[in-house]
PDB file of C-alpha atoms in Angstrom:
ATOM      1  CA  ASP A   1      -9.079  94.212  43.321  1.00  0.00           C
ATOM      2  CA  THR A   2     -10.470  91.508  45.583  1.00  0.00           C
ATOM      3  CA  ALA A   3     -14.161  90.899  44.877  1.00  0.00           C
ATOM      4  CA  VAL A   4     -15.150  89.623  48.341  1.00  0.00           C
ATOM      5  CA  SER A   5     -12.804  90.381  51.197  1.00  0.00           C
ATOM      6  CA  GLN A   6     -12.892  89.306  54.831  1.00  0.00           C
ATOM      7  CA  THR A   7     -10.962  90.406  57.873  1.00  0.00           C
ATOM      8  CA  PRO A   8      -9.282  89.023  59.795  1.00  0.00           C
ATOM      9  CA  LYS A   9      -7.969  85.999  57.941  1.00  0.00           C
ATOM     10  CA  TYR A  10      -7.032  84.245  61.178  1.00  0.00           C
ATOM     11  CA  LEU A  11      -8.540  84.696  64.613  1.00  0.00           C
ATOM     12  CA  VAL A  12      -7.316  82.920  67.739  1.00  0.00           C
ATOM     13  CA  THR A  13      -9.128  83.769  70.945  1.00  0.00           C
ATOM     14  CA  GLN A  14     -10.150  82.473  74.343  1.00  0.00           C
ATOM     15  CA  MET A  15     -13.497  81.001  75.305  1.00  0.00           C
ATOM     16  CA  GLY A  16     -15.958  83.612  76.494  1.00  0.00           C
ATOM     17  CA  ASN A  17     -14.563  86.442  74.388  1.00  0.00           C
ATOM     18  CA  ASP A  18     -16.570  88.486  71.881  1.00  0.00           C
ATOM     19  CA  LYS A  19     -15.219  88.887  68.354  1.00  0.00           C
ATOM     20  CA  SER A  20     -16.269  90.302  64.993  1.00  0.00           C
ATOM     21  CA  ILE A  21     -15.518  89.325  61.412  1.00  0.00           C
ATOM     22  CA  LYS A  22     -15.945  91.869  58.632  1.00  0.00           C
ATOM     23  CA  CYS A  23     -16.919  91.258  55.036  1.00  0.00           C
ATOM     24  CA  GLU A  24     -17.049  93.581  52.044  1.00  0.00           C
ATOM     25  CA  GLN A  25     -17.915  92.955  48.405  1.00  0.00           C
ATOM     26  CA  ASN A  26     -17.247  95.311  45.493  1.00  0.00           C
ATOM     27  CA  LEU A  27     -19.278  93.382  42.920  1.00  0.00           C
ATOM     28  CA  GLY A  28     -22.463  95.403  43.323  1.00  0.00           C
ATOM     29  CA  HIS A  29     -24.358  92.288  44.420  1.00  0.00           C
ATOM     30  CA  ASP A  30     -27.628  92.518  46.314  1.00  0.00           C
ATOM     31  CA  THR A  31     -27.265  89.405  48.468  1.00  0.00           C
ATOM     32  CA  MET A  32     -24.585  88.498  50.991  1.00  0.00           C
ATOM     33  CA  TYR A  33     -24.140  85.367  53.093  1.00  0.00           C
ATOM     34  CA  TRP A  34     -22.279  83.877  55.991  1.00  0.00           C
ATOM     35  CA  TYR A  35     -21.318  80.202  55.917  1.00  0.00           C
ATOM     36  CA  LYS A  36     -19.603  78.012  58.504  1.00  0.00           C
ATOM     37  CA  GLN A  37     -17.300  75.182  57.429  1.00  0.00           C
ATOM     38  CA  ASP A  38     -16.537  72.822  60.280  1.00  0.00           C
ATOM     39  CA  SER A  39     -13.695  70.344  60.750  1.00  0.00           C
ATOM     40  CA  LYS A  40     -15.527  67.808  58.589  1.00  0.00           C
ATOM     41  CA  LYS A  41     -15.503  70.369  55.772  1.00  0.00           C
ATOM     42  CA  PHE A  42     -19.298  70.615  55.646  1.00  0.00           C
ATOM     43  CA  LEU A  43     -20.281  74.080  54.415  1.00  0.00           C
ATOM     44  CA  LYS A  44     -23.457  75.267  56.100  1.00  0.00           C
ATOM     45  CA  ILE A  45     -25.363  78.488  55.505  1.00  0.00           C
ATOM     46  CA  MET A  46     -25.879  80.660  58.568  1.00  0.00           C
ATOM     47  CA  PHE A  47     -27.416  83.924  57.330  1.00  0.00           C
ATOM     48  CA  SER A  48     -28.204  85.800  54.165  1.00  0.00           C
ATOM     49  CA  TYR A  49     -29.063  89.448  53.639  1.00  0.00           C
ATOM     50  CA  ASN A  50     -30.625  91.076  50.602  1.00  0.00           C
ATOM     51  CA  ASN A  51     -30.209  94.841  50.390  1.00  0.00           C
ATOM     52  CA  LYS A  52     -29.552  95.020  54.131  1.00  0.00           C
ATOM     53  CA  GLU A  53     -32.621  92.920  54.962  1.00  0.00           C
ATOM     54  CA  LEU A  54     -32.277  89.551  56.723  1.00  0.00           C
ATOM     55  CA  ILE A  55     -33.605  86.810  54.434  1.00  0.00           C
ATOM     56  CA  ILE A  56     -32.224  83.532  55.763  1.00  0.00           C
ATOM     57  CA  ASN A  57     -31.546  82.849  59.415  1.00  0.00           C
ATOM     58  CA  GLU A  58     -30.722  79.214  59.975  1.00  0.00           C
ATOM     59  CA  THR A  59     -30.715  77.565  63.367  1.00  0.00           C
ATOM     60  CA  VAL A  60     -27.778  79.489  64.714  1.00  0.00           C
ATOM     61  CA  PRO A  61     -27.243  80.367  68.398  1.00  0.00           C
ATOM     62  CA  ASN A  62     -28.281  83.865  69.423  1.00  0.00           C
ATOM     63  CA  ARG A  63     -24.634  84.537  70.207  1.00  0.00           C
ATOM     64  CA  PHE A  64     -24.167  85.061  66.467  1.00  0.00           C
ATOM     65  CA  SER A  65     -25.477  88.390  65.212  1.00  0.00           C
ATOM     66  CA  PRO A  66     -25.040  89.588  61.639  1.00  0.00           C
ATOM     67  CA  LYS A  67     -25.102  93.275  60.789  1.00  0.00           C
ATOM     68  CA  SER A  68     -25.388  94.840  57.368  1.00  0.00           C
ATOM     69  CA  PRO A  69     -24.705  98.600  57.405  1.00  0.00           C
ATOM     70  CA  ASP A  70     -25.115  98.729  53.632  1.00  0.00           C
ATOM     71  CA  LYS A  71     -25.507  96.208  50.841  1.00  0.00           C
ATOM     72  CA  ALA A  72     -21.746  95.984  50.275  1.00  0.00           C
ATOM     73  CA  HIS A  73     -20.984  94.955  53.857  1.00  0.00           C
ATOM     74  CA  LEU A  74     -22.080  92.090  56.073  1.00  0.00           C
ATOM     75  CA  ASN A  75     -20.338  91.705  59.403  1.00  0.00           C
ATOM     76  CA  LEU A  76     -20.636  88.856  61.882  1.00  0.00           C
ATOM     77  CA  HIS A  77     -20.392  89.415  65.615  1.00  0.00           C
ATOM     78  CA  ILE A  78     -20.020  86.466  67.954  1.00  0.00           C
ATOM     79  CA  ASN A  79     -20.588  86.785  71.700  1.00  0.00           C
ATOM     80  CA  SER A  80     -19.302  84.452  74.406  1.00  0.00           C
ATOM     81  CA  LEU A  81     -17.240  82.290  72.085  1.00  0.00           C
ATOM     82  CA  GLU A  82     -17.293  78.531  72.666  1.00  0.00           C
ATOM     83  CA  LEU A  83     -14.902  75.761  71.649  1.00  0.00           C
ATOM     84  CA  GLY A  84     -17.450  74.485  69.115  1.00  0.00           C
ATOM     85  CA  ASP A  85     -17.350  77.805  67.283  1.00  0.00           C
ATOM     86  CA  SER A  86     -13.915  76.916  65.940  1.00  0.00           C
ATOM     87  CA  ALA A  87     -14.324  76.663  62.170  1.00  0.00           C
ATOM     88  CA  VAL A  88     -13.712  78.517  58.947  1.00  0.00           C
ATOM     89  CA  TYR A  89     -16.282  81.245  58.300  1.00  0.00           C
ATOM     90  CA  PHE A  90     -16.866  82.234  54.685  1.00  0.00           C
ATOM     91  CA  CYS A  91     -18.612  85.324  53.483  1.00  0.00           C
ATOM     92  CA  ALA A  92     -20.167  85.212  50.001  1.00  0.00           C
ATOM     93  CA  SER A  93     -22.230  87.379  47.694  1.00  0.00           C
ATOM     94  CA  SER A  94     -24.471  86.805  44.715  1.00  0.00           C
ATOM     95  CA  GLN A  95     -26.812  88.665  42.434  1.00  0.00           C
ATOM     96  CA  GLU A  96     -30.521  87.932  42.228  1.00  0.00           C
ATOM     97  CA  GLY A  97     -32.054  86.095  39.365  1.00  0.00           C
ATOM     98  CA  ARG A  98     -31.974  82.657  37.848  1.00  0.00           C
ATOM     99  CA  GLU A  99     -28.835  83.109  35.778  1.00  0.00           C
ATOM    100  CA  LEU A 100     -27.022  85.187  38.351  1.00  0.00           C
ATOM    101  CA  MET A 101     -27.027  82.976  41.416  1.00  0.00           C
ATOM    102  CA  THR A 102     -23.322  82.205  41.261  1.00  0.00           C
ATOM    103  CA  GLN A 103     -21.867  82.751  44.692  1.00  0.00           C
ATOM    104  CA  TYR A 104     -18.540  84.498  45.069  1.00  0.00           C
ATOM    105  CA  PHE A 105     -16.755  83.593  48.273  1.00  0.00           C
ATOM    106  CA  GLY A 106     -14.298  85.503  50.375  1.00  0.00           C
ATOM    107  CA  PRO A 107     -11.021  83.809  51.377  1.00  0.00           C
ATOM    108  CA  GLY A 108     -12.427  82.703  54.741  1.00  0.00           C
ATOM    109  CA  THR A 109     -11.693  83.537  58.373  1.00  0.00           C
ATOM    110  CA  ARG A 110     -10.118  80.715  60.353  1.00  0.00           C
ATOM    111  CA  LEU A 111     -11.404  80.984  63.905  1.00  0.00           C
ATOM    112  CA  LEU A 112      -9.802  78.970  66.689  1.00  0.00           C
ATOM    113  CA  VAL A 113     -11.302  79.168  70.157  1.00  0.00           C
ATOM    114  CA  LEU A 114      -9.023  77.970  72.954  1.00  0.00           C
TER     115      LEU A 114
ATOM    116  CA  ARG B   1     -31.340  63.004  55.981  1.00  0.00           C
ATOM    117  CA  LYS B   2     -29.069  65.706  54.558  1.00  0.00           C
ATOM    118  CA  GLU B   3     -30.560  67.910  51.889  1.00  0.00           C
ATOM    119  CA  VAL B   4     -27.653  67.274  49.512  1.00  0.00           C
ATOM    120  CA  GLU B   5     -25.732  64.015  49.715  1.00  0.00           C
ATOM    121  CA  GLN B   6     -22.444  63.104  48.096  1.00  0.00           C
ATOM    122  CA  ASP B   7     -20.007  60.232  48.370  1.00  0.00           C
ATOM    123  CA  PRO B   8     -17.146  61.801  50.370  1.00  0.00           C
ATOM    124  CA  GLY B   9     -14.509  59.687  48.645  1.00  0.00           C
ATOM    125  CA  PRO B  10     -11.601  60.014  48.507  1.00  0.00           C
ATOM    126  CA  PHE B  11     -11.277  59.156  44.855  1.00  0.00           C
ATOM    127  CA  ASN B  12      -7.654  58.438  43.953  1.00  0.00           C
ATOM    128  CA  VAL B  13      -7.154  58.176  40.206  1.00  0.00           C
ATOM    129  CA  PRO B  14      -4.164  58.241  37.831  1.00  0.00           C
ATOM    130  CA  GLU B  15      -3.621  61.070  35.380  1.00  0.00           C
ATOM    131  CA  GLY B  16      -5.675  60.619  32.264  1.00  0.00           C
ATOM    132  CA  ALA B  17      -8.429  58.651  33.992  1.00  0.00           C
ATOM    133  CA  THR B  18     -12.120  59.403  33.729  1.00  0.00           C
ATOM    134  CA  VAL B  19     -13.897  59.880  37.033  1.00  0.00           C
ATOM    135  CA  ALA B  20     -17.569  60.441  37.854  1.00  0.00           C
ATOM    136  CA  PHE B  21     -19.154  61.977  40.931  1.00  0.00           C
ATOM    137  CA  ASN B  22     -22.768  61.600  41.948  1.00  0.00           C
ATOM    138  CA  CYS B  23     -25.026  63.704  44.106  1.00  0.00           C
ATOM    139  CA  THR B  24     -28.625  63.367  45.262  1.00  0.00           C
ATOM    140  CA  TYR B  25     -30.878  66.062  46.690  1.00  0.00           C
ATOM    141  CA  SER B  26     -33.961  65.592  48.813  1.00  0.00           C
ATOM    142  CA  ASN B  27     -36.026  68.711  48.121  1.00  0.00           C
ATOM    143  CA  SER B  28     -37.967  68.417  44.877  1.00  0.00           C
ATOM    144  CA  ALA B  29     -38.515  72.199  44.981  1.00  0.00           C
ATOM    145  CA  SER B  30     -34.816  72.756  44.254  1.00  0.00           C
ATOM    146  CA  GLN B  31     -34.524  75.040  41.247  1.00  0.00           C
ATOM    147  CA  SER B  32     -30.886  75.539  40.359  1.00  0.00           C
ATOM    148  CA  PHE B  33     -27.920  73.212  40.450  1.00  0.00           C
ATOM    149  CA  PHE B  34     -24.181  73.715  40.468  1.00  0.00           C
ATOM    150  CA  TRP B  35     -20.832  72.092  40.960  1.00  0.00           C
ATOM    151  CA  TYR B  36     -18.260  74.065  42.950  1.00  0.00           C
ATOM    152  CA  ARG B  37     -14.617  73.262  43.439  1.00  0.00           C
ATOM    153  CA  GLN B  38     -12.720  73.851  46.678  1.00  0.00           C
ATOM    154  CA  ASP B  39      -8.947  73.565  46.896  1.00  0.00           C
ATOM    155  CA  CYS B  40      -7.291  72.822  50.220  1.00  0.00           C
ATOM    156  CA  ARG B  41      -7.524  75.819  52.572  1.00  0.00           C
ATOM    157  CA  LYS B  42      -9.184  77.943  49.891  1.00  0.00           C
ATOM    158  CA  GLU B  43     -12.676  79.216  49.257  1.00  0.00           C
ATOM    159  CA  PRO B  44     -15.192  77.381  47.032  1.00  0.00           C
ATOM    160  CA  LYS B  45     -15.365  78.546  43.418  1.00  0.00           C
ATOM    161  CA  LEU B  46     -17.988  77.846  40.781  1.00  0.00           C
ATOM    162  CA  LEU B  47     -16.988  75.061  38.410  1.00  0.00           C
ATOM    163  CA  MET B  48     -20.180  74.923  36.360  1.00  0.00           C
ATOM    164  CA  SER B  49     -23.933  75.269  36.489  1.00  0.00           C
ATOM    165  CA  VAL B  50     -25.978  72.160  35.743  1.00  0.00           C
ATOM    166  CA  TYR B  51     -28.914  72.243  33.328  1.00  0.00           C
ATOM    167  CA  SER B  52     -31.611  69.674  32.649  1.00  0.00           C
ATOM    168  CA  SER B  53     -30.333  69.200  29.120  1.00  0.00           C
ATOM    169  CA  GLY B  54     -26.846  68.447  30.413  1.00  0.00           C
ATOM    170  CA  ASN B  55     -23.887  70.660  29.724  1.00  0.00           C
ATOM    171  CA  GLU B  56     -20.233  70.338  28.919  1.00  0.00           C
ATOM    172  CA  ASP B  57     -17.256  72.579  29.559  1.00  0.00           C
ATOM    173  CA  GLY B  58     -14.073  71.155  28.115  1.00  0.00           C
ATOM    174  CA  ARG B  59     -13.242  67.977  30.001  1.00  0.00           C
ATOM    175  CA  PHE B  60     -16.149  68.439  32.404  1.00  0.00           C
ATOM    176  CA  THR B  61     -19.706  67.220  31.797  1.00  0.00           C
ATOM    177  CA  ALA B  62     -22.602  67.779  34.181  1.00  0.00           C
ATOM    178  CA  GLN B  63     -25.965  66.035  34.096  1.00  0.00           C
ATOM    179  CA  LEU B  64     -29.207  66.610  35.973  1.00  0.00           C
ATOM    180  CA  ASN B  65     -32.031  64.118  36.407  1.00  0.00           C
ATOM    181  CA  ARG B  66     -34.936  65.934  38.073  1.00  0.00           C
ATOM    182  CA  ALA B  67     -37.128  62.834  38.248  1.00  0.00           C
ATOM    183  CA  SER B  68     -34.499  60.960  40.249  1.00  0.00           C
ATOM    184  CA  GLN B  69     -33.221  64.125  41.991  1.00  0.00           C
ATOM    185  CA  TYR B  70     -29.723  63.239  40.916  1.00  0.00           C
ATOM    186  CA  ILE B  71     -26.790  65.307  39.662  1.00  0.00           C
ATOM    187  CA  SER B  72     -23.540  64.034  38.209  1.00  0.00           C
ATOM    188  CA  LEU B  73     -20.144  65.378  37.199  1.00  0.00           C
ATOM    189  CA  LEU B  74     -17.836  63.583  34.787  1.00  0.00           C
ATOM    190  CA  ILE B  75     -14.194  64.545  34.446  1.00  0.00           C
ATOM    191  CA  ARG B  76     -12.341  63.152  31.452  1.00  0.00           C
ATOM    192  CA  ASP B  77      -8.560  62.981  30.991  1.00  0.00           C
ATOM    193  CA  SER B  78      -7.882  63.911  34.638  1.00  0.00           C
ATOM    194  CA  LYS B  79      -5.036  66.329  35.319  1.00  0.00           C
ATOM    195  CA  LEU B  80      -2.985  66.696  38.488  1.00  0.00           C
ATOM    196  CA  SER B  81      -4.529  70.144  38.843  1.00  0.00           C
ATOM    197  CA  ASP B  82      -8.006  68.605  39.107  1.00  0.00           C
ATOM    198  CA  SER B  83      -7.146  67.431  42.636  1.00  0.00           C
ATOM    199  CA  ALA B  84      -9.644  69.206  44.883  1.00  0.00           C
ATOM    200  CA  THR B  85     -12.944  68.735  46.682  1.00  0.00           C
ATOM    201  CA  TYR B  86     -16.011  68.953  44.452  1.00  0.00           C
ATOM    202  CA  LEU B  87     -19.156  70.365  46.051  1.00  0.00           C
ATOM    203  CA  CYS B  88     -22.657  69.676  44.769  1.00  0.00           C
ATOM    204  CA  VAL B  89     -24.986  72.638  45.323  1.00  0.00           C
ATOM    205  CA  VAL B  90     -28.727  73.201  44.939  1.00  0.00           C
ATOM    206  CA  GLY B  91     -30.377  76.609  44.987  1.00  0.00           C
ATOM    207  CA  TYR B  92     -33.745  78.342  45.277  1.00  0.00           C
ATOM    208  CA  TYR B  93     -34.562  81.479  43.291  1.00  0.00           C
ATOM    209  CA  ASN B  94     -37.113  82.996  45.652  1.00  0.00           C
ATOM    210  CA  ASN B  95     -34.597  83.730  48.386  1.00  0.00           C
ATOM    211  CA  ASN B  96     -31.233  82.983  46.732  1.00  0.00           C
ATOM    212  CA  ASP B  97     -30.756  80.152  49.213  1.00  0.00           C
ATOM    213  CA  MET B  98     -27.982  77.686  48.389  1.00  0.00           C
ATOM    214  CA  ARG B  99     -27.403  74.289  50.003  1.00  0.00           C
ATOM    215  CA  PHE B 100     -24.051  72.577  49.748  1.00  0.00           C
ATOM    216  CA  GLY B 101     -23.183  68.908  49.863  1.00  0.00           C
ATOM    217  CA  ALA B 102     -20.291  67.821  52.054  1.00  0.00           C
ATOM    218  CA  GLY B 103     -18.071  67.411  49.005  1.00  0.00           C
ATOM    219  CA  THR B 104     -16.226  64.621  47.220  1.00  0.00           C
ATOM    220  CA  ARG B 105     -12.475  64.644  47.462  1.00  0.00           C
ATOM    221  CA  LEU B 106     -10.467  63.843  44.339  1.00  0.00           C
ATOM    222  CA  THR B 107      -6.735  63.171  44.168  1.00  0.00           C
ATOM    223  CA  VAL B 108      -5.165  62.730  40.747  1.00  0.00           C
ATOM    224  CA  LYS B 109      -1.776  61.009  40.879  1.00  0.00           C
ATOM    225  CA  PRO B 110       1.044  60.910  38.342  1.00  0.00           C
TER     226      PRO B 110
END
């Protein structure tokens, strides 16, 4: 079974549209994340949630809104998509604690805004 | 200045070569350190954690110098399958925050 799954894998859409990406983890982890990897391959944290509570909220436009219905799911909704939003979005999860910080990543969602 | 800095490469080495990657981090409050590997069009995966005493996993050796805020990864006897991007990562226990470097690309050639 896939540990961290994301849907969709590919997303091609027009500027101005609203889209959502879903993420689920079956590892029993307490913390989930969203990362953005741009064309230069730089992986940047966007949000993290711990037990459904927002912990990290980096400087991300308000058009991006994460939602965590339970600790196994962290979805990302993007309003009014812009060309610069084109990137690969990775979901990840980890457990708390010094020895347990290993992050497990989903396969990524490749978003292309036209 | 980026929080985690790496030489982007690319490093092109022949099979069997030894190659070393370096990484520096700017926040002295960083508490945990890792190397991740990312293959082309795939997700990052943990390669190894990095401890102050240094640690080894087969052909891979990682070192941490807290005083200099410097992390290294040494790969001995390079294999074709080692071709990937290697990401230096620092973490913080209090909020499970993780900061990634931009990665160093390695290509091992026959």
